[in-house]
Amino acid sequence: MKKLLSYLFTLGLSITAMAQGDNYVQDYTKYQGLALTPPMGWNSWNKFACNVDENMIKQMADAMVSNGMKAAGYTYINIDDCWHGDRDAKGFIHPDATRFPSGMKALADYVHSKGLKLGIYSDAGSQTCGGRPGSRGYEFQDALTYAEWGIDYLKYDWCNTEGLKAEGAYKTITAALKKAGRPLVLSICEWGTDKPWEWGQNVGHLWRTTGDIYNCFDCIKDHGTWKAWGVMQILDKQEGLRQYAGPGHWNDPDMLEVGNGALTPGEDRAHFTLWAMIAAPLIAGNDLRSMSKETTEVLTNKEVIAISQDKLGIQGFKVSGEDGLEIWAKPLDKGDWAIVFLNRGTLSKKINFEWAKQKVYDDINKLDAAFATTNYTIKNVWDKKDKGASTTKKAFVADVPAHDVVALRLTKKK
Ligand code: GLA
């Protein structure tokens, strides 16, 4: 009886709420149906830091179209920190008038006219990491402004947030974005401090799992009060997180350093391939206007992108790692698998991989590659000459160069 009464009471409350319309109801959940595969795009930070302006952003949009990246699936042109000017007397934010004289709406219109989407950056605290106005206390106003400008993606950072709790702060901005009414991808940039993977799934579409990436393959950059991490260090920090990723909600190991000069072509390949394997967002961070042929080939490799964008959205996993040679696996649609051999060492390594003897099993999704009983065709996705003629009936023999990968797509043989 008590239960029934309490049920009737709750029902009564929700009917009253509905009758009043939703004016007083906050919806703390993200826009659904976005980022069903890991987002692909470009962001200004890794290469340009605070040096952003509207001409450069327009040129990046042009370049993304002309260099084949748009055709390969890249969509977002994201302005990171430092686009901001001041708030006006009513509290509305304006872009820096010298750097963005035409305003953000005009810039969004331009990017949209190229068939691309525009992303912007703010911070849950009083100031951004670059010392520009943050959104704390202005969340609903800022969300409204972004909607009016036509913004499609918001990266929301975590500097200067004294006294705030991450989950609440990110729920506040997501409620504000919902109220503003323009569907947009929310990128939670909280560096993994408060385990956003545990509460972020309904709040945002991706969440940073670590501090910032540093432009090196295998090193740690100590900034004194904080550290930045090389590609291999970031990769290692993803352990234990794959269960939280899936369509619409991704672990974000930070943006790509491919083409930024510090990595060798092999390291660029390895970085890009591993980010595809762990279903990371593929957000390029280099100058798209002046890409080398090698960089273009890495960023637009259709077969690697297909591994990243596979519709199952399963984050891959490390099968084994001995002597610096790691084997990674990712289950793909229709029973396919991606298998990657990563050589973290400084000497080339020979592999002789006898499929039938290998156990490759995804214990979260209960998927077994079953090499002993299933035959697959093999396609080496970085080898243009490979026509995919060999199968897993025979051992796979190859050299994996130092700091490089050999990446395979296996397709069930009919
Ligand atoms: C933080 C973020 C970076 C970048 C900068 C901008 O460090 O983690 O990705 O957005 O702020 O100041």
Coordinates of C-alpha atoms and ligand atoms in Angstrom, one line a residue:
M1 CA 0.0 0.0 0.0
K2 CA 2.8 2.4 1.0
K3 CA 4.5 1.5 -2.3
L4 CA 1.4 2.2 -4.3
L5 CA 0.9 5.6 -2.5
S6 CA 4.4 6.7 -3.2
Y7 CA 4.0 5.6 -6.9
L8 CA 0.8 7.7 -7.2
F9 CA 2.6 10.6 -5.6
T10 CA 5.5 10.4 -8.0
L11 CA 3.2 10.0 -10.9
G12 CA 1.2 13.1 -9.8
L13 CA 4.4 15.1 -9.6
S14 CA 5.5 14.2 -13.1
I15 CA 2.1 14.9 -14.5
T16 CA 2.2 18.4 -12.8
A17 CA 5.7 18.9 -14.3
M18 CA 4.5 18.0 -17.7
A19 CA 1.5 20.2 -17.5
Q20 CA 3.8 23.1 -16.7
G21 CA 5.8 22.4 -19.9
D22 CA 9.5 21.8 -19.5
N23 CA 10.5 25.4 -18.7
Y24 CA 11.7 24.5 -15.2
V25 CA 13.1 21.1 -16.1
Q26 CA 16.8 20.7 -16.7
D27 CA 17.9 17.9 -19.0
Y28 CA 21.3 16.8 -18.0
T29 CA 21.8 14.4 -20.8
K30 CA 23.8 14.9 -24.0
Y31 CA 22.4 15.1 -27.5
Q32 CA 21.8 11.5 -28.6
G33 CA 22.7 10.1 -32.0
L34 CA 25.9 12.1 -32.5
A35 CA 29.5 10.7 -32.7
L36 CA 28.3 7.1 -33.3
T37 CA 31.8 6.5 -34.6
P38 CA 34.8 8.2 -33.1
P39 CA 34.8 11.9 -34.2
M40 CA 37.2 12.8 -37.0
G41 CA 38.5 16.3 -37.6
W42 CA 41.2 18.8 -36.9
N43 CA 42.1 21.0 -33.9
S44 CA 44.4 24.1 -33.7
W45 CA 46.1 23.4 -30.4
N46 CA 48.9 20.9 -31.0
K47 CA 50.5 23.0 -33.7
F48 CA 49.4 26.5 -33.2
A49 CA 48.5 26.9 -29.5
C50 CA 47.1 30.4 -29.0
N51 CA 48.0 31.5 -32.5
V52 CA 44.5 31.2 -34.1
D53 CA 42.6 33.6 -36.4
E54 CA 39.8 33.4 -38.9
N55 CA 41.9 33.3 -42.0
M56 CA 43.9 30.3 -40.7
I57 CA 40.7 28.5 -39.7
K58 CA 39.2 29.1 -43.2
Q59 CA 42.4 27.9 -44.8
M60 CA 42.3 24.7 -42.8
A61 CA 38.7 24.1 -43.9
D62 CA 39.8 24.6 -47.6
A63 CA 42.8 22.3 -47.0
M64 CA 40.7 19.6 -45.5
V65 CA 38.6 19.6 -48.7
S66 CA 41.5 19.8 -51.2
N67 CA 43.8 17.3 -49.6
G68 CA 41.3 14.5 -49.5
M69 CA 40.7 14.5 -45.7
K70 CA 37.1 15.4 -46.1
A71 CA 36.6 12.6 -48.5
A72 CA 38.3 10.3 -46.1
G73 CA 35.8 11.1 -43.4
Y74 CA 37.1 14.2 -41.5
T75 CA 34.4 16.6 -40.6
Y76 CA 35.2 18.9 -37.7
I77 CA 37.4 22.0 -37.8
N78 CA 37.9 22.8 -34.1
I79 CA 39.2 26.1 -32.7
D80 CA 40.9 25.4 -29.4
D81 CA 41.9 28.0 -26.7
C82 CA 42.4 31.7 -27.2
W83 CA 39.8 32.7 -29.8
H84 CA 38.1 34.7 -27.0
G85 CA 37.7 38.5 -26.6
D86 CA 35.8 39.9 -23.7
R87 CA 32.3 39.6 -22.3
D88 CA 30.1 42.6 -22.9
A89 CA 28.1 44.4 -20.2
K90 CA 25.4 41.8 -20.4
G91 CA 27.9 39.0 -20.0
F92 CA 27.8 37.7 -23.6
I93 CA 31.2 36.4 -24.9
H94 CA 32.7 37.8 -28.1
P95 CA 35.6 36.5 -30.2
D96 CA 38.9 38.5 -30.2
A97 CA 38.0 41.3 -32.7
T98 CA 41.5 41.5 -34.2
R99 CA 41.8 37.8 -34.8
F100 CA 38.2 37.1 -35.8
P101 CA 37.0 40.4 -37.2
S102 CA 34.1 38.8 -39.2
G103 CA 32.7 37.1 -36.1
M104 CA 32.1 33.4 -35.4
K105 CA 28.7 33.2 -37.2
A106 CA 30.4 34.2 -40.5
L107 CA 33.2 31.7 -39.8
A108 CA 30.7 28.9 -39.1
D109 CA 28.8 29.8 -42.3
Y110 CA 32.1 29.5 -44.2
V111 CA 33.0 26.1 -42.7
H112 CA 29.5 24.8 -43.3
S113 CA 29.6 26.0 -46.9
K114 CA 32.5 23.6 -47.3
G115 CA 30.4 20.7 -46.0
L116 CA 32.3 20.7 -42.7
K117 CA 31.5 21.5 -39.1
L118 CA 32.9 24.0 -36.7
G119 CA 34.0 23.3 -33.2
I120 CA 34.9 25.7 -30.4
Y121 CA 36.6 25.6 -27.0
S122 CA 35.7 26.7 -23.5
D123 CA 36.4 25.8 -19.9
A124 CA 34.3 24.9 -16.9
G125 CA 36.3 27.3 -14.7
S126 CA 36.6 31.0 -14.3
Q127 CA 39.3 31.1 -17.0
T128 CA 40.5 28.8 -19.8
C129 CA 44.0 27.2 -19.5
G130 CA 45.2 30.0 -21.7
G131 CA 43.8 32.7 -19.4
R132 CA 40.8 33.6 -21.5
P133 CA 37.2 34.0 -20.1
G134 CA 35.9 30.6 -18.9
S135 CA 32.2 29.6 -18.8
R136 CA 31.8 29.3 -15.0
G137 CA 28.6 31.2 -14.1
Y138 CA 27.9 31.9 -17.8
E139 CA 27.1 28.4 -19.0
F140 CA 23.5 29.0 -20.3
Q141 CA 24.5 32.3 -21.9
D142 CA 27.5 30.8 -23.6
A143 CA 25.5 27.7 -24.8
L144 CA 23.0 30.1 -26.3
T145 CA 25.7 32.1 -28.0
Y146 CA 27.3 29.0 -29.5
A147 CA 23.9 27.9 -30.8
E148 CA 23.4 31.3 -32.4
W149 CA 26.8 31.1 -34.0
G150 CA 26.1 27.6 -35.4
I151 CA 28.7 25.7 -33.5
D152 CA 28.7 21.9 -33.8
Y153 CA 31.3 20.7 -31.3
L154 CA 32.4 22.0 -27.9
K155 CA 35.6 21.0 -26.2
Y156 CA 35.2 21.9 -22.5
D157 CA 38.4 22.2 -20.5
W158 CA 39.1 21.9 -16.8
C159 CA 41.5 24.7 -15.8
N160 CA 40.7 27.1 -12.9
T161 CA 37.9 25.1 -11.5
E162 CA 38.6 25.5 -7.8
G163 CA 35.6 24.2 -5.7
L164 CA 33.8 22.6 -8.6
K165 CA 33.0 18.9 -9.0
A166 CA 33.6 17.6 -12.5
E167 CA 30.4 15.6 -12.9
G168 CA 28.2 18.5 -11.8
A169 CA 30.1 21.0 -13.9
Y170 CA 29.9 19.0 -17.0
K171 CA 26.2 18.2 -16.4
T172 CA 25.6 22.0 -16.1
I173 CA 27.1 22.7 -19.5
T174 CA 25.3 19.8 -21.1
A175 CA 22.0 21.0 -19.6
A176 CA 22.8 24.5 -21.0
L177 CA 23.6 23.1 -24.5
K178 CA 20.3 21.1 -24.4
K179 CA 18.4 24.2 -23.5
A180 CA 20.0 26.2 -26.3
G181 CA 18.6 23.6 -28.7
R182 CA 21.4 23.1 -31.2
P183 CA 22.6 19.5 -31.3
L184 CA 26.3 19.4 -30.7
V185 CA 29.1 17.1 -29.7
L186 CA 30.5 17.7 -26.2
S187 CA 34.1 16.8 -25.6
I188 CA 34.8 16.5 -21.9
C189 CA 38.4 17.6 -21.4
E190 CA 38.9 16.8 -17.7
W191 CA 42.1 14.8 -18.2
G192 CA 40.7 11.7 -16.5
T193 CA 41.2 13.2 -13.0
D194 CA 37.7 12.4 -11.8
K195 CA 37.2 9.2 -13.9
P196 CA 34.9 10.7 -16.5
W197 CA 34.4 7.3 -18.0
E198 CA 32.4 6.4 -15.0
W199 CA 29.9 9.3 -15.3
G200 CA 30.4 10.7 -18.8
Q201 CA 28.5 8.3 -21.0
N202 CA 25.2 10.3 -20.8
V203 CA 26.9 13.7 -20.3
G204 CA 29.3 14.0 -23.2
H205 CA 30.4 12.1 -26.4
L206 CA 34.0 11.7 -25.5
W207 CA 36.2 12.3 -22.5
R208 CA 39.9 12.8 -22.2
T209 CA 41.5 10.0 -20.3
T210 CA 44.9 11.6 -19.6
G211 CA 46.8 14.9 -19.4
D212 CA 48.1 16.4 -22.6
I213 CA 49.9 14.6 -25.4
Y214 CA 53.5 15.6 -26.0
N215 CA 55.0 15.5 -29.5
C216 CA 57.3 12.5 -29.1
F217 CA 56.9 8.8 -29.5
D218 CA 58.2 7.6 -26.2
C219 CA 59.0 10.2 -23.6
I220 CA 57.6 12.2 -20.7
K221 CA 57.8 16.0 -20.7
D222 CA 58.0 17.4 -17.2
H223 CA 56.5 20.9 -17.0
G224 CA 57.1 21.1 -13.2
T225 CA 53.6 21.3 -11.9
W226 CA 52.3 18.9 -14.6
K227 CA 53.5 16.4 -17.1
A228 CA 52.8 15.8 -20.8
W229 CA 52.9 12.3 -22.3
G230 CA 54.4 10.8 -25.4
V231 CA 52.4 8.6 -27.7
M232 CA 53.5 5.3 -26.0
Q233 CA 52.9 6.7 -22.5
I234 CA 49.4 7.8 -23.5
L235 CA 48.7 4.4 -25.0
D236 CA 49.7 2.6 -21.8
K237 CA 47.3 4.8 -19.8
Q238 CA 44.3 3.5 -21.7
E239 CA 44.5 0.2 -19.9
G240 CA 41.3 -0.9 -18.2
L241 CA 39.1 1.7 -20.0
R242 CA 37.8 -0.2 -23.0
Q243 CA 34.6 -1.3 -21.4
Y244 CA 33.5 2.3 -21.2
A245 CA 33.7 3.1 -24.9
G246 CA 31.1 2.5 -27.6
P247 CA 29.0 4.3 -30.2
G248 CA 28.3 7.9 -29.0
H249 CA 30.8 7.7 -26.0
W250 CA 34.5 7.4 -26.5
N251 CA 37.7 7.4 -24.5
D252 CA 39.8 10.3 -25.8
P253 CA 43.6 9.8 -25.5
D254 CA 44.1 13.3 -26.9
M255 CA 44.7 14.7 -30.4
L256 CA 47.1 13.5 -33.0
E257 CA 50.7 14.6 -33.4
V258 CA 50.9 13.0 -36.9
G259 CA 52.7 15.3 -39.3
N260 CA 54.0 17.7 -36.5
G261 CA 57.7 16.9 -37.3
A262 CA 58.9 15.1 -34.1
L263 CA 57.8 11.6 -35.1
T264 CA 59.4 9.5 -37.9
P265 CA 57.1 8.3 -40.7
G266 CA 57.0 4.9 -39.0
E267 CA 56.1 6.5 -35.6
D268 CA 53.4 8.6 -37.3
R269 CA 52.0 5.4 -38.8
A270 CA 52.1 3.6 -35.4
H271 CA 50.5 6.5 -33.6
F272 CA 47.6 6.8 -36.2
T273 CA 47.1 3.0 -36.3
L274 CA 46.9 2.6 -32.5
W275 CA 44.5 5.5 -32.2
A276 CA 42.3 3.7 -34.8
M277 CA 42.7 0.4 -32.9
I278 CA 41.5 2.0 -29.6
A279 CA 38.6 3.7 -31.2
A280 CA 40.0 7.1 -30.3
P281 CA 38.8 10.3 -31.9
L282 CA 41.0 11.0 -35.0
I283 CA 41.5 14.7 -34.5
A284 CA 44.5 15.8 -36.6
G285 CA 46.7 18.5 -35.0
N286 CA 49.1 19.5 -37.8
D287 CA 49.2 22.2 -40.4
L288 CA 46.8 20.9 -43.1
R289 CA 47.9 23.5 -45.5
S290 CA 51.4 22.1 -45.9
M291 CA 51.3 18.4 -45.4
S292 CA 54.0 16.1 -46.8
K293 CA 53.0 13.2 -49.0
E294 CA 53.8 10.8 -46.2
T295 CA 51.6 12.7 -43.7
T296 CA 48.7 12.8 -46.2
E297 CA 49.1 9.1 -46.8
V298 CA 48.9 8.4 -43.0
L299 CA 46.0 10.6 -42.3
T300 CA 43.9 9.4 -45.2
N301 CA 44.6 5.7 -45.2
K302 CA 41.1 4.5 -45.9
E303 CA 41.7 1.0 -44.5
V304 CA 43.0 2.3 -41.2
I305 CA 40.1 4.8 -41.0
A306 CA 37.7 1.9 -41.7
I307 CA 39.1 0.1 -38.6
S308 CA 38.6 3.3 -36.5
Q309 CA 35.1 3.9 -37.9
D310 CA 33.8 0.4 -37.7
K311 CA 30.2 0.5 -36.7
L312 CA 30.5 -1.9 -33.8
G313 CA 32.5 0.8 -32.0
I314 CA 34.5 -1.7 -30.0
Q315 CA 37.7 -0.4 -28.5
G316 CA 40.6 -2.7 -29.3
F317 CA 42.8 -4.4 -26.8
K318 CA 46.4 -5.6 -26.2
V319 CA 46.6 -9.3 -26.7
S320 CA 50.2 -9.7 -25.6
G321 CA 53.5 -7.8 -25.2
E322 CA 56.9 -9.4 -25.0
D323 CA 60.2 -7.8 -25.6
G324 CA 58.6 -4.6 -26.8
L325 CA 56.6 -6.4 -29.5
E326 CA 52.9 -5.9 -28.7
I327 CA 50.0 -7.5 -30.5
W328 CA 46.7 -5.6 -30.5
A329 CA 43.3 -6.8 -31.7
K330 CA 40.0 -5.1 -32.5
P331 CA 36.8 -6.9 -33.4
L332 CA 35.1 -5.5 -36.4
D333 CA 31.7 -5.7 -38.1
K334 CA 30.7 -9.0 -39.8
G335 CA 33.2 -11.1 -37.9
D336 CA 36.3 -9.3 -39.2
W337 CA 39.3 -8.5 -37.0
A338 CA 42.1 -5.9 -37.1
I339 CA 45.4 -7.2 -35.8
V340 CA 48.4 -4.9 -35.2
F341 CA 52.0 -5.8 -34.4
L342 CA 53.6 -2.8 -32.6
N343 CA 57.3 -2.7 -32.3
R344 CA 58.2 -0.4 -29.4
G345 CA 61.9 -1.3 -29.5
T346 CA 64.7 0.3 -31.4
L347 CA 65.6 -2.7 -33.5
S348 CA 63.6 -4.3 -36.2
K349 CA 61.7 -7.5 -35.1
K350 CA 60.9 -10.6 -37.1
I351 CA 57.5 -12.2 -36.6
N352 CA 56.3 -15.7 -37.4
F353 CA 52.8 -15.7 -36.3
E354 CA 51.1 -19.1 -36.2
W355 CA 47.5 -18.2 -36.1
A356 CA 46.1 -21.5 -34.9
K357 CA 48.2 -21.3 -31.8
Q358 CA 47.0 -17.8 -30.8
K359 CA 44.1 -17.1 -28.5
V360 CA 42.5 -13.8 -29.5
Y361 CA 39.5 -13.3 -27.3
D362 CA 37.5 -10.1 -26.4
D363 CA 36.3 -11.0 -22.9
I364 CA 34.0 -8.0 -22.7
N365 CA 32.1 -8.7 -25.8
K366 CA 32.7 -12.4 -25.7
L367 CA 34.1 -12.5 -29.2
D368 CA 36.5 -15.2 -30.2
A369 CA 38.7 -14.9 -33.4
A370 CA 38.9 -18.7 -33.2
F371 CA 41.9 -19.0 -35.5
A372 CA 42.2 -22.7 -35.0
T373 CA 38.8 -23.3 -36.6
T374 CA 38.1 -20.2 -38.8
N375 CA 40.0 -19.2 -41.9
Y376 CA 40.5 -15.5 -42.7
T377 CA 42.0 -13.7 -45.6
I378 CA 44.7 -11.2 -44.6
K379 CA 45.2 -7.7 -45.9
N380 CA 48.2 -5.7 -44.8
V381 CA 46.7 -2.2 -44.6
W382 CA 49.9 -0.3 -44.9
D383 CA 51.2 -2.3 -47.8
K384 CA 49.8 -1.0 -51.1
K385 CA 51.1 -4.0 -53.0
D386 CA 49.3 -6.5 -50.8
K387 CA 46.3 -7.8 -52.7
G388 CA 45.0 -9.8 -49.7
A389 CA 45.7 -13.2 -51.2
S390 CA 47.1 -15.0 -48.1
T391 CA 45.1 -16.5 -45.4
T392 CA 45.4 -17.4 -41.7
K393 CA 46.0 -21.1 -42.7
K394 CA 49.6 -20.2 -43.1
A395 CA 51.8 -18.5 -40.5
F396 CA 52.2 -14.7 -41.0
V397 CA 55.9 -13.8 -41.5
A398 CA 57.0 -10.2 -41.5
D399 CA 59.6 -7.7 -40.2
V400 CA 58.2 -5.0 -38.0
P401 CA 60.6 -2.0 -38.2
A402 CA 61.6 -0.3 -35.0
H403 CA 58.9 2.2 -33.7
D404 CA 56.5 1.1 -36.4
V405 CA 53.5 -1.2 -36.9
V406 CA 52.4 -4.0 -39.2
A407 CA 48.6 -3.8 -39.4
L408 CA 46.3 -6.4 -40.8
R409 CA 42.6 -6.6 -41.6
L410 CA 41.3 -10.2 -41.4
T411 CA 38.1 -11.1 -43.2
K412 CA 36.3 -14.3 -42.6
K413 CA 36.7 -16.5 -45.7
K414 CA 33.4 -17.7 -47.1
Ligands
GLA1 C1 44.6 22.0 -21.8 C2 44.0 20.9 -22.7 C3 44.7 21.0 -24.1 C4 44.4 22.4 -24.7 C5 44.9 23.5 -23.7 C6 44.5 24.9 -24.2 O1 45.9 21.8 -21.5 O2 44.2 19.7 -22.2 O3 44.2 20.0 -24.9 O4 43.1 22.6 -24.9 O5 44.4 23.3 -22.4 O6 45.0 25.9 -23.3

